[in-house]
CSV table of N, CA and C in Angstrom, one decimal:
chain,number,residue,atom,x,y,z
T,220,UNK,N,0.8,-1.2,0.0
T,220,UNK,CA,0.0,0.0,0.0
T,220,UNK,C,0.9,1.2,0.0
T,221,UNK,N,1.9,1.2,0.8
T,221,UNK,CA,2.8,2.4,0.9
T,221,UNK,C,3.6,2.5,-0.4
T,222,UNK,N,4.0,1.5,-1.0
T,222,UNK,CA,4.7,1.5,-2.3
T,222,UNK,C,3.8,2.1,-3.3
T,223,UNK,N,2.5,1.7,-3.3
T,223,UNK,CA,1.6,2.3,-4.3
T,223,UNK,C,1.4,3.8,-4.2
T,224,UNK,N,1.3,4.3,-2.9
T,224,UNK,CA,1.2,5.7,-2.7
T,224,UNK,C,2.5,6.4,-3.1
T,225,UNK,N,3.6,5.8,-2.8
T,225,UNK,CA,4.9,6.4,-3.2
T,225,UNK,C,5.0,6.5,-4.7
T,226,UNK,N,4.6,5.4,-5.4
T,226,UNK,CA,4.6,5.4,-6.8
T,226,UNK,C,3.7,6.4,-7.4
T,227,UNK,N,2.5,6.6,-6.9
T,227,UNK,CA,1.6,7.6,-7.3
T,227,UNK,C,2.1,9.0,-7.1
T,228,UNK,N,2.7,9.2,-6.0
T,228,UNK,CA,3.3,10.6,-5.7
T,228,UNK,C,4.5,10.8,-6.6
T,229,UNK,N,5.3,9.8,-6.9
T,229,UNK,CA,6.4,10.0,-7.8
T,229,UNK,C,6.0,10.3,-9.2
T,230,UNK,N,5.0,9.6,-9.7
T,230,UNK,CA,4.4,9.8,-11.0
T,230,UNK,C,3.8,11.2,-11.1
T,231,UNK,N,3.1,11.6,-10.1
T,231,UNK,CA,2.5,13.0,-10.1
T,231,UNK,C,3.6,14.0,-10.1
T,232,UNK,N,4.7,13.9,-9.4
T,232,UNK,CA,5.8,14.8,-9.3
T,232,UNK,C,6.5,14.9,-10.7
T,233,UNK,N,6.7,13.7,-11.3
T,233,UNK,CA,7.3,13.7,-12.6
T,233,UNK,C,6.5,14.4,-13.7
T,234,UNK,N,5.1,14.2,-13.6
T,234,UNK,CA,4.3,14.9,-14.6
T,234,UNK,C,4.3,16.4,-14.4
T,235,UNK,N,4.2,16.8,-13.1
T,235,UNK,CA,4.3,18.2,-12.8
T,235,UNK,C,5.6,18.8,-13.2
T,236,UNK,N,6.7,18.1,-13.0
T,236,UNK,CA,8.0,18.6,-13.5
T,236,UNK,C,8.1,18.8,-15.0
T,237,UNK,N,7.5,17.9,-15.7
T,237,UNK,CA,7.4,17.9,-17.1
T,237,UNK,C,6.6,19.1,-17.6
T,238,UNK,N,5.6,19.5,-16.9
T,238,UNK,CA,4.8,20.7,-17.3
T,238,UNK,C,5.5,22.0,-17.1
T,239,UNK,N,6.4,22.0,-16.2
T,239,UNK,CA,7.1,23.3,-15.9
T,239,UNK,C,8.4,23.5,-16.6
T,240,UNK,N,8.8,22.5,-17.4
T,240,UNK,CA,10.0,22.6,-18.1
T,240,UNK,C,9.8,22.8,-19.6
T,241,UNK,N,8.8,23.5,-20.0
T,241,UNK,CA,8.6,23.9,-21.4
T,241,UNK,C,9.7,24.8,-21.8
T,242,UNK,N,10.1,24.7,-23.1
T,242,UNK,CA,11.2,25.5,-23.6
T,242,UNK,C,10.8,27.0,-23.5
T,243,UNK,N,11.7,27.9,-23.2
T,243,UNK,CA,11.4,29.3,-23.0
T,243,UNK,C,10.7,29.9,-24.2
T,244,UNK,N,11.1,29.5,-25.4
T,244,UNK,CA,10.4,30.1,-26.6
T,244,UNK,C,8.9,29.8,-26.7
T,245,UNK,N,8.6,28.6,-26.2
T,245,UNK,CA,7.2,28.2,-26.1
T,245,UNK,C,6.4,29.0,-25.1
T,246,UNK,N,7.1,29.2,-23.9
T,246,UNK,CA,6.5,30.0,-22.9
T,246,UNK,C,6.3,31.5,-23.4
T,247,UNK,N,7.3,32.0,-24.1
T,247,UNK,CA,7.2,33.4,-24.6
T,247,UNK,C,6.1,33.5,-25.6
T,248,UNK,N,6.0,32.5,-26.5
T,248,UNK,CA,5.0,32.4,-27.5
T,248,UNK,C,3.6,32.4,-26.9
T,249,UNK,N,3.4,31.6,-25.8
T,249,UNK,CA,2.1,31.5,-25.1
T,249,UNK,C,1.8,32.8,-24.5
T,250,UNK,N,2.8,33.5,-23.9
T,250,UNK,CA,2.5,34.8,-23.3
T,250,UNK,C,2.1,35.8,-24.3
T,251,UNK,N,2.7,35.8,-25.5
T,251,UNK,CA,2.4,36.7,-26.6
T,251,UNK,C,0.9,36.5,-27.1
T,252,UNK,N,0.6,35.2,-27.2
T,252,UNK,CA,-0.8,34.9,-27.6
T,252,UNK,C,-1.8,35.3,-26.6
T,253,UNK,N,-1.5,35.1,-25.3
T,253,UNK,CA,-2.5,35.5,-24.3
T,253,UNK,C,-2.6,37.1,-24.3
T,254,UNK,N,-1.5,37.8,-24.4
T,254,UNK,CA,-1.5,39.2,-24.5
T,254,UNK,C,-2.3,39.7,-25.7
T,255,UNK,N,-2.1,39.1,-26.8
T,255,UNK,CA,-2.9,39.5,-28.0
T,255,UNK,C,-4.4,39.2,-27.8
T,256,UNK,N,-4.7,38.1,-27.2
T,256,UNK,CA,-6.1,37.8,-27.0
T,256,UNK,C,-6.7,38.8,-26.0
T,257,UNK,N,-6.0,39.2,-24.9
T,257,UNK,CA,-6.5,40.2,-24.0
T,257,UNK,C,-6.7,41.5,-24.7
T,258,UNK,N,-5.8,41.9,-25.6
T,258,UNK,CA,-6.0,43.2,-26.3
T,258,UNK,C,-7.2,43.1,-27.2
T,259,UNK,N,-7.4,42.0,-27.9
T,259,UNK,CA,-8.6,41.8,-28.7
T,259,UNK,C,-9.9,41.8,-27.9
T,260,UNK,N,-9.9,41.2,-26.8
T,260,UNK,CA,-11.1,41.2,-25.9
T,260,UNK,C,-11.4,42.6,-25.4
T,261,UNK,N,-10.3,43.4,-25.1
T,261,UNK,CA,-10.6,44.7,-24.6
T,261,UNK,C,-11.2,45.6,-25.7
T,262,UNK,N,-10.7,45.4,-27.0
T,262,UNK,CA,-11.3,46.1,-28.1
T,262,UNK,C,-12.7,45.7,-28.3
T,263,UNK,N,-13.0,44.4,-28.3
T,263,UNK,CA,-14.4,44.0,-28.5
T,263,UNK,C,-15.3,44.5,-27.3
T,264,UNK,N,-14.8,44.5,-26.1
T,264,UNK,CA,-15.6,45.0,-25.0
T,264,UNK,C,-15.9,46.5,-25.2
T,265,UNK,N,-15.0,47.3,-25.6
T,265,UNK,CA,-15.2,48.7,-25.8
T,265,UNK,C,-16.2,48.9,-27.0
T,266,UNK,N,-16.0,48.1,-28.0
T,266,UNK,CA,-17.0,48.2,-29.2
T,266,UNK,C,-18.4,47.8,-28.8
T,267,UNK,N,-18.5,46.8,-28.0
T,267,UNK,CA,-19.8,46.3,-27.6
T,267,UNK,C,-20.5,47.4,-26.7
T,268,UNK,N,-19.7,48.0,-25.8
T,268,UNK,CA,-20.2,49.1,-24.9
T,268,UNK,C,-20.7,50.2,-25.8
T,269,UNK,N,-19.9,50.6,-26.8
T,269,UNK,CA,-20.3,51.8,-27.6
T,269,UNK,C,-21.5,51.4,-28.5
T,270,UNK,N,-21.6,50.2,-28.9
T,270,UNK,CA,-22.8,49.8,-29.7
T,270,UNK,C,-24.0,49.8,-28.8
T,271,UNK,N,-23.9,49.4,-27.6
T,271,UNK,CA,-25.0,49.4,-26.6
T,271,UNK,C,-25.5,50.8,-26.4
T,272,UNK,N,-24.5,51.8,-26.2
T,272,UNK,CA,-24.9,53.2,-26.0
T,272,UNK,C,-25.5,53.8,-27.3
T,273,UNK,N,-25.0,53.4,-28.5
T,273,UNK,CA,-25.6,53.9,-29.7
T,273,UNK,C,-27.0,53.4,-29.9
T,274,UNK,N,-27.2,52.2,-29.6
T,274,UNK,CA,-28.6,51.6,-29.7
T,274,UNK,C,-29.5,52.3,-28.7
T,275,UNK,N,-29.0,52.6,-27.5
T,275,UNK,CA,-29.8,53.2,-26.5
T,275,UNK,C,-30.2,54.6,-26.9
T,276,UNK,N,-29.3,55.4,-27.5
T,276,UNK,CA,-29.6,56.7,-27.9
T,276,UNK,C,-30.6,56.7,-29.1
T,277,UNK,N,-30.4,55.8,-30.0
T,277,UNK,CA,-31.4,55.7,-31.1
T,277,UNK,C,-32.7,55.2,-30.7
T,278,UNK,N,-32.9,54.3,-29.8
T,278,UNK,CA,-34.2,53.9,-29.3
T,278,UNK,C,-35.0,55.0,-28.7
T,279,UNK,N,-34.3,55.9,-28.0
T,279,UNK,CA,-35.0,57.0,-27.3
T,279,UNK,C,-35.0,58.3,-28.2
T,280,UNK,N,-34.7,58.2,-29.4
T,280,UNK,CA,-34.7,59.3,-30.3
T,280,UNK,C,-35.8,59.3,-31.3
T,281,UNK,N,-36.6,60.4,-31.3
T,281,UNK,CA,-37.7,60.5,-32.3
T,281,UNK,C,-37.3,61.2,-33.5
T,282,UNK,N,-36.1,61.9,-33.5
T,282,UNK,CA,-35.6,62.6,-34.7
T,282,UNK,C,-34.1,62.4,-34.8
T,283,UNK,N,-33.7,62.0,-36.0
T,283,UNK,CA,-32.3,61.9,-36.4
T,283,UNK,C,-31.8,60.5,-35.9
T,284,UNK,N,-30.5,60.4,-36.2
T,284,UNK,CA,-29.8,59.2,-35.9
T,284,UNK,C,-28.5,59.5,-35.2
T,285,UNK,N,-28.2,58.7,-34.2
T,285,UNK,CA,-26.9,58.9,-33.4
T,285,UNK,C,-25.9,57.8,-33.8
T,286,UNK,N,-24.7,58.3,-34.0
T,286,UNK,CA,-23.6,57.4,-34.4
T,286,UNK,C,-22.5,57.6,-33.3
T,287,UNK,N,-22.1,56.5,-32.7
T,287,UNK,CA,-21.0,56.5,-31.8
T,287,UNK,C,-19.8,55.9,-32.5
T,288,UNK,N,-18.7,56.7,-32.7
T,288,UNK,CA,-17.5,56.3,-33.5
T,288,UNK,C,-17.0,54.9,-33.1
T,289,UNK,N,-17.0,54.6,-31.8
T,289,UNK,CA,-16.4,53.3,-31.3
T,289,UNK,C,-17.3,52.1,-31.6
T,290,UNK,N,-18.6,52.3,-32.0
T,290,UNK,CA,-19.5,51.2,-32.3
T,290,UNK,C,-19.2,50.6,-33.6
T,291,UNK,N,-18.7,51.3,-34.5
T,291,UNK,CA,-18.3,50.8,-35.8
T,291,UNK,C,-19.5,50.0,-36.5
T,292,UNK,N,-20.7,50.5,-36.3
T,292,UNK,CA,-21.9,49.9,-36.8
T,292,UNK,C,-22.8,50.9,-37.5
T,293,UNK,N,-23.3,50.6,-38.7
T,293,UNK,CA,-24.2,51.6,-39.4
T,293,UNK,C,-25.5,51.7,-38.6
T,294,UNK,N,-26.2,52.8,-38.9
T,294,UNK,CA,-27.5,53.1,-38.4
T,294,UNK,C,-28.4,53.5,-39.5
T,295,UNK,N,-29.7,53.1,-39.4
T,295,UNK,CA,-30.7,53.4,-40.4
T,295,UNK,C,-31.4,54.7,-39.9
T,296,UNK,N,-31.5,55.7,-40.7
T,296,UNK,CA,-32.2,56.9,-40.4
T,296,UNK,C,-33.4,57.0,-41.3
T,297,UNK,N,-34.6,57.0,-40.6
T,297,UNK,CA,-35.9,57.1,-41.4
T,297,UNK,C,-36.1,58.6,-41.5
T,298,UNK,N,-36.2,59.1,-42.8
T,298,UNK,CA,-36.4,60.5,-43.0
T,298,UNK,C,-37.5,60.6,-44.1
T,299,UNK,N,-37.9,61.9,-44.4
T,299,UNK,CA,-38.8,62.1,-45.5
T,299,UNK,C,-38.2,61.9,-46.8
T,300,UNK,N,-36.9,61.7,-46.8
T,300,UNK,CA,-36.1,61.4,-48.1
T,300,UNK,C,-36.1,59.9,-48.3
T,301,UNK,N,-36.6,59.1,-47.3
T,301,UNK,CA,-36.5,57.7,-47.4
T,301,UNK,C,-35.5,57.2,-46.3
T,302,UNK,N,-35.4,55.9,-46.3
T,302,UNK,CA,-34.4,55.3,-45.3
T,302,UNK,C,-33.0,55.5,-45.8
T,303,UNK,N,-32.1,56.0,-44.9
T,303,UNK,CA,-30.7,56.2,-45.3
T,303,UNK,C,-29.9,55.3,-44.3
T,304,UNK,N,-28.9,54.7,-44.8
T,304,UNK,CA,-27.9,53.9,-44.1
T,304,UNK,C,-26.8,54.8,-43.8
T,305,UNK,N,-26.4,55.1,-42.5
T,305,UNK,CA,-25.3,56.0,-42.2
T,305,UNK,C,-24.3,55.2,-41.4
T,306,UNK,N,-23.0,55.6,-41.7
T,306,UNK,CA,-21.9,55.0,-40.9
T,306,UNK,C,-20.8,56.0,-40.9
T,307,UNK,N,-19.8,55.8,-40.0
T,307,UNK,CA,-18.7,56.7,-39.8
T,307,UNK,C,-17.4,56.0,-39.9
T,308,UNK,N,-16.4,56.7,-40.3
T,308,UNK,CA,-15.0,56.2,-40.2
T,308,UNK,C,-14.5,56.7,-38.8
T,309,UNK,N,-13.4,56.1,-38.4
T,309,UNK,CA,-12.7,56.5,-37.2
T,309,UNK,C,-12.3,58.0,-37.3
T,310,UNK,N,-12.4,58.8,-36.2
T,310,UNK,CA,-12.0,60.2,-36.3
T,310,UNK,C,-10.5,60.3,-36.4
T,311,UNK,N,-10.0,61.3,-37.1
T,311,UNK,CA,-8.6,61.5,-37.4
T,311,UNK,C,-8.3,62.9,-36.8
T,312,UNK,N,-7.1,63.1,-36.3
T,312,UNK,CA,-6.6,64.4,-35.9
T,312,UNK,C,-6.4,65.2,-37.1
T,313,UNK,N,-6.7,66.5,-37.1
T,313,UNK,CA,-6.5,67.4,-38.2
T,313,UNK,C,-6.3,68.8,-37.8
T,314,UNK,N,-5.1,69.2,-37.5
T,314,UNK,CA,-4.7,70.5,-37.2
T,314,UNK,C,-5.5,71.1,-36.0
T,315,UNK,N,-5.5,70.4,-34.9
T,315,UNK,CA,-6.2,70.9,-33.7
T,315,UNK,C,-7.6,70.6,-33.6
T,316,UNK,N,-8.1,69.8,-34.6
T,316,UNK,CA,-9.6,69.4,-34.5
T,316,UNK,C,-9.6,68.0,-35.0
T,317,UNK,N,-10.8,67.6,-35.4
T,317,UNK,CA,-11.0,66.2,-35.9
T,317,UNK,C,-11.6,66.2,-37.3
T,318,UNK,N,-11.3,65.2,-38.0
T,318,UNK,CA,-11.9,64.9,-39.3
T,318,UNK,C,-12.5,63.6,-39.3
T,319,UNK,N,-13.7,63.4,-39.8
T,319,UNK,CA,-14.4,62.2,-39.8
T,319,UNK,C,-15.2,62.1,-41.2
T,320,UNK,N,-15.4,60.9,-41.6
T,320,UNK,CA,-16.1,60.7,-42.9
T,320,UNK,C,-17.5,60.0,-42.6
T,321,UNK,N,-18.5,60.7,-43.1
T,321,UNK,CA,-19.9,60.1,-42.9
T,321,UNK,C,-20.3,59.5,-44.3
T,322,UNK,N,-20.6,58.2,-44.2
T,322,UNK,CA,-21.0,57.5,-45.4
T,322,UNK,C,-22.6,57.4,-45.4
T,323,UNK,N,-23.2,57.8,-46.5
T,323,UNK,CA,-24.6,57.8,-46.7
T,323,UNK,C,-25.0,56.9,-47.8
T,324,UNK,N,-26.0,56.0,-47.6
T,324,UNK,CA,-26.4,55.1,-48.6
T,324,UNK,C,-27.9,55.1,-48.6
T,325,UNK,N,-28.6,55.2,-49.7
T,325,UNK,CA,-30.1,55.0,-49.8
T,325,UNK,C,-30.4,53.5,-49.6
T,326,UNK,N,-31.4,53.2,-48.8
T,326,UNK,CA,-31.8,51.8,-48.5
T,326,UNK,C,-32.8,51.3,-49.6
T,327,UNK,N,-33.6,52.2,-50.1
T,327,UNK,CA,-34.6,51.7,-51.1
T,327,UNK,C,-34.1,51.9,-52.5
T,328,UNK,N,-34.9,51.5,-53.5
T,328,UNK,CA,-34.4,51.6,-54.9
T,328,UNK,C,-34.7,52.9,-55.5
T,329,UNK,N,-35.4,53.8,-54.9
T,329,UNK,CA,-35.6,55.1,-55.5
T,329,UNK,C,-34.4,56.0,-55.4
T,330,UNK,N,-34.3,56.9,-56.4
T,330,UNK,CA,-33.2,57.9,-56.4
T,330,UNK,C,-33.5,59.0,-55.4
T,331,UNK,N,-32.5,59.4,-54.7
T,331,UNK,CA,-32.7,60.5,-53.8
T,331,UNK,C,-32.5,61.8,-54.5
T,332,UNK,N,-33.3,62.8,-54.1
T,332,UNK,CA,-33.1,64.2,-54.6
T,332,UNK,C,-32.1,64.8,-53.7
T,333,UNK,N,-31.6,66.0,-54.1
T,333,UNK,CA,-30.6,66.7,-53.2
T,333,UNK,C,-31.3,67.1,-51.9
T,334,UNK,N,-30.5,67.0,-50.8
T,334,UNK,CA,-31.0,67.4,-49.5
T,334,UNK,C,-30.0,68.0,-48.7
T,335,UNK,N,-30.4,68.6,-47.6
T,335,UNK,CA,-29.5,69.2,-46.6
T,335,UNK,C,-29.8,68.5,-45.3
T,336,UNK,N,-28.8,68.5,-44.4
T,336,UNK,CA,-29.0,67.8,-43.1
T,336,UNK,C,-28.2,68.6,-42.1
T,337,UNK,N,-28.5,68.5,-40.8
T,337,UNK,CA,-27.8,69.1,-39.8
T,337,UNK,C,-27.0,68.0,-39.1
T,338,UNK,N,-25.7,68.3,-38.9
T,338,UNK,CA,-24.8,67.4,-38.2
T,338,UNK,C,-24.4,68.0,-36.9
T,339,UNK,N,-24.6,67.2,-35.8
T,339,UNK,CA,-24.2,67.7,-34.5
T,339,UNK,C,-23.2,66.7,-33.9
T,340,UNK,N,-22.2,67.2,-33.2
T,340,UNK,CA,-21.2,66.3,-32.6
T,340,UNK,C,-20.8,66.9,-31.2
T,341,UNK,N,-20.3,66.0,-30.4
T,341,UNK,CA,-19.8,66.4,-29.1
T,341,UNK,C,-19.3,65.3,-28.3
T,342,UNK,N,-19.1,65.5,-27.0
T,342,UNK,CA,-18.5,64.5,-26.1
T,342,UNK,C,-19.7,63.8,-25.4
T,343,UNK,N,-19.4,62.6,-24.8
T,343,UNK,CA,-20.3,61.9,-24.0
T,343,UNK,C,-19.8,61.7,-22.6
T,344,UNK,N,-20.7,61.6,-21.7
T,344,UNK,CA,-20.4,61.3,-20.3
T,344,UNK,C,-19.9,59.9,-20.2
T,345,UNK,N,-18.7,59.7,-19.7
T,345,UNK,CA,-18.1,58.4,-19.6
T,345,UNK,C,-18.9,57.4,-18.8
T,346,UNK,N,-19.6,57.9,-17.8
T,346,UNK,CA,-20.4,56.9,-16.9
T,346,UNK,C,-21.7,56.6,-17.6
T,347,UNK,N,-22.5,57.6,-18.0
T,347,UNK,CA,-23.8,57.3,-18.6
T,347,UNK,C,-23.9,57.1,-20.1
T,348,UNK,N,-22.9,57.5,-20.8
T,348,UNK,CA,-22.9,57.4,-22.2
T,348,UNK,C,-23.7,58.4,-22.9
T,349,UNK,N,-24.3,59.3,-22.2
T,349,UNK,CA,-25.2,60.4,-22.8
T,349,UNK,C,-24.3,61.6,-23.1
T,350,UNK,N,-24.8,62.4,-24.1
T,350,UNK,CA,-24.1,63.6,-24.5
T,350,UNK,C,-23.9,64.5,-23.4
T,351,UNK,N,-22.7,65.1,-23.3
T,351,UNK,CA,-22.4,66.1,-22.3
T,351,UNK,C,-23.0,67.4,-22.6
T,352,UNK,N,-23.8,68.0,-21.8
T,352,UNK,CA,-24.4,69.3,-22.1
T,352,UNK,C,-23.4,70.4,-22.3
T,353,UNK,N,-23.6,71.2,-23.3
T,353,UNK,CA,-22.7,72.3,-23.6
T,353,UNK,C,-21.5,71.9,-24.4
T,354,UNK,N,-21.3,70.6,-24.7
T,354,UNK,CA,-20.1,70.2,-25.5
T,354,UNK,C,-20.4,70.1,-27.0
T,355,UNK,N,-21.7,70.3,-27.4
T,355,UNK,CA,-22.1,70.0,-28.8
T,355,UNK,C,-21.9,71.2,-29.7
T,356,UNK,N,-21.6,70.9,-30.9
T,356,UNK,CA,-21.4,71.8,-32.0
T,356,UNK,C,-22.2,71.3,-33.2
T,357,UNK,N,-22.5,72.1,-34.2
T,357,UNK,CA,-23.2,71.6,-35.4
T,357,UNK,C,-22.8,72.3,-36.6
T,358,UNK,N,-23.2,71.7,-37.7
T,358,UNK,CA,-23.0,72.3,-39.0
T,358,UNK,C,-24.0,71.8,-40.0
T,359,UNK,N,-24.3,72.5,-41.0
T,359,UNK,CA,-25.2,72.1,-42.1
T,359,UNK,C,-24.4,71.5,-43.2
T,360,UNK,N,-24.9,70.4,-43.8
T,360,UNK,CA,-24.3,69.8,-45.0
T,360,UNK,C,-25.3,69.7,-46.1
T,361,UNK,N,-24.9,69.7,-47.3
T,361,UNK,CA,-25.7,69.6,-48.5
T,361,UNK,C,-25.2,68.4,-49.3
T,362,UNK,N,-26.2,67.5,-49.7
T,362,UNK,CA,-25.9,66.3,-50.5
T,362,UNK,C,-26.5,66.4,-51.8
T,363,UNK,N,-25.8,66.2,-52.9
T,363,UNK,CA,-26.3,66.3,-54.2
T,363,UNK,C,-27.2,65.0,-54.4
T,364,UNK,N,-28.2,65.2,-55.3
T,364,UNK,CA,-29.1,64.1,-55.6
T,364,UNK,C,-28.5,63.0,-56.5
T,365,UNK,N,-29.4,62.0,-56.8
T,365,UNK,CA,-29.0,61.0,-57.7
T,365,UNK,C,-28.5,59.7,-57.0
T,366,UNK,N,-28.5,59.7,-55.7
T,366,UNK,CA,-28.0,58.5,-55.0
T,366,UNK,C,-29.1,57.4,-55.0
T,367,UNK,N,-28.6,56.2,-55.4
T,367,UNK,CA,-29.5,55.0,-55.5
T,367,UNK,C,-29.1,54.0,-54.4
T,368,UNK,N,-29.9,53.0,-54.2
T,368,UNK,CA,-29.6,52.0,-53.2
T,368,UNK,C,-28.2,51.3,-53.4
T,369,UNK,N,-27.8,51.2,-54.6
T,369,UNK,CA,-26.5,50.5,-54.8
T,369,UNK,C,-25.3,51.4,-54.7
T,370,UNK,N,-25.5,52.7,-54.4
T,370,UNK,CA,-24.5,53.7,-54.3
T,370,UNK,C,-24.4,54.3,-52.9
T,371,UNK,N,-23.2,54.8,-52.6
T,371,UNK,CA,-23.1,55.6,-51.4
T,371,UNK,C,-22.2,56.8,-51.6
T,372,UNK,N,-22.4,57.8,-50.8
T,372,UNK,CA,-21.5,58.9,-50.9
T,372,UNK,C,-20.8,59.1,-49.6
T,373,UNK,N,-19.7,59.8,-49.6
T,373,UNK,CA,-19.0,60.1,-48.4
T,373,UNK,C,-18.8,61.6,-48.2
T,374,UNK,N,-19.2,62.1,-47.1
T,374,UNK,CA,-19.1,63.5,-46.8
T,374,UNK,C,-18.0,63.6,-45.7
T,375,UNK,N,-17.0,64.4,-46.0
T,375,UNK,CA,-15.9,64.6,-45.0
T,375,UNK,C,-16.3,65.8,-44.1
T,376,UNK,N,-16.3,65.5,-42.8
T,376,UNK,CA,-16.7,66.5,-41.9
T,376,UNK,C,-15.5,67.0,-41.1
T,377,UNK,N,-15.4,68.3,-41.0
T,377,UNK,CA,-14.3,68.9,-40.2
T,377,UNK,C,-15.0,69.3,-38.9
T,378,UNK,N,-14.6,68.6,-37.8
T,378,UNK,CA,-15.2,68.8,-36.5
T,378,UNK,C,-14.3,69.7,-35.7
T,379,UNK,N,-14.5,71.0,-35.7
T,379,UNK,CA,-13.7,71.9,-35.0
T,379,UNK,C,-13.9,71.9,-33.5
T,380,UNK,N,-12.9,72.1,-32.7
T,380,UNK,CA,-13.0,72.2,-31.3
T,380,UNK,C,-13.1,70.9,-30.6
T,381,UNK,N,-12.8,69.8,-31.2
T,381,UNK,CA,-12.8,68.6,-30.5
T,381,UNK,C,-11.7,67.6,-31.1
T,382,UNK,N,-11.0,67.0,-30.2
T,382,UNK,CA,-9.9,66.1,-30.6
T,382,UNK,C,-10.6,64.7,-30.8
T,383,UNK,N,-9.9,63.9,-31.6
T,383,UNK,CA,-10.5,62.5,-31.9
T,383,UNK,C,-10.8,61.7,-30.7
T,384,UNK,N,-10.0,61.8,-29.7
T,384,UNK,CA,-10.3,61.0,-28.5
T,384,UNK,C,-11.4,61.5,-27.6
T,385,UNK,N,-11.8,62.8,-27.9
T,385,UNK,CA,-12.9,63.4,-27.2
T,385,UNK,C,-14.3,63.2,-27.9
T,386,UNK,N,-14.2,62.9,-29.2
T,386,UNK,CA,-15.4,62.8,-29.9
T,386,UNK,C,-16.3,61.6,-29.4
T,387,UNK,N,-17.4,61.9,-28.9
T,387,UNK,CA,-18.3,60.9,-28.3
T,387,UNK,C,-19.4,60.5,-29.2
T,388,UNK,N,-19.9,61.4,-30.0
T,388,UNK,CA,-21.1,61.1,-30.9
T,388,UNK,C,-21.1,62.0,-32.1
T,389,UNK,N,-21.8,61.6,-33.1
T,389,UNK,CA,-22.2,62.4,-34.2
T,389,UNK,C,-23.7,62.1,-34.4
T,390,UNK,N,-24.5,63.1,-34.5
T,390,UNK,CA,-25.9,63.0,-34.7
T,390,UNK,C,-26.3,63.7,-36.0
T,391,UNK,N,-27.1,62.9,-36.9
T,391,UNK,CA,-27.5,63.4,-38.2
T,391,UNK,C,-29.1,63.6,-38.0
T,392,UNK,N,-29.5,64.9,-38.3
T,392,UNK,CA,-31.0,65.1,-38.1
T,392,UNK,C,-31.4,66.3,-39.1
T,393,UNK,N,-32.6,66.6,-39.0
T,393,UNK,CA,-33.2,67.7,-39.8
T,393,UNK,C,-32.9,67.5,-41.3
T,394,UNK,N,-33.2,66.4,-41.8
T,394,UNK,CA,-33.0,66.1,-43.3
T,394,UNK,C,-34.1,66.7,-44.0
T,395,UNK,N,-33.8,67.6,-45.0
T,395,UNK,CA,-34.8,68.4,-45.7
T,395,UNK,C,-34.4,68.4,-47.2
T,396,UNK,N,-35.4,68.1,-48.1
T,396,UNK,CA,-35.1,68.2,-49.5
T,396,UNK,C,-34.7,69.6,-49.9
T,397,UNK,N,-33.7,69.8,-50.7
T,397,UNK,CA,-33.3,71.1,-51.2
T,397,UNK,C,-34.4,71.7,-52.1
T,398,UNK,N,-34.8,72.9,-51.8
T,398,UNK,CA,-35.8,73.5,-52.7
T,398,UNK,C,-35.3,73.9,-54.0
T,399,UNK,N,-36.2,74.0,-55.0
T,399,UNK,CA,-35.8,74.4,-56.3
T,399,UNK,C,-35.3,73.2,-57.2
T,400,UNK,N,-35.4,72.0,-56.7
T,400,UNK,CA,-34.9,70.8,-57.5
T,400,UNK,C,-36.1,70.0,-57.9
């Protein structure tokens, strides 16, 4: 009985010793893989949080569409011009401000006539995800007509007064057909 316990303990010790003597390059490779996975999980967690906040803002919105840069997900804006698919590129630093590209695509088969829209942007509260009062700015954009469901246009927006890391949201609203067309 004692020999059997000794043999079991010896076998366990040898197995454990074998586990701890992996070559250093394998250990380093494993650490690198774990580090890479941790980084990817962090990015996915931030993106999921931004998407949740984007959805929350849009569910509670009766006018316009909210886009959170970190969500990396398009939003459908229902307007008198028809349904528009909107998405953003990541904000870029541009001489003390930010530059971002807004992609607009018609969702139905009809051609869009020229229109104007109001673009608002600002910071969000880090705890609640809601826009910070007093941090918003806005500008008017004009989009030429002729856009069909298979096409999209890109509008480059110069967002003065805000750095890329501060940009919490972009809101597109007040879409109105241009008169005289």
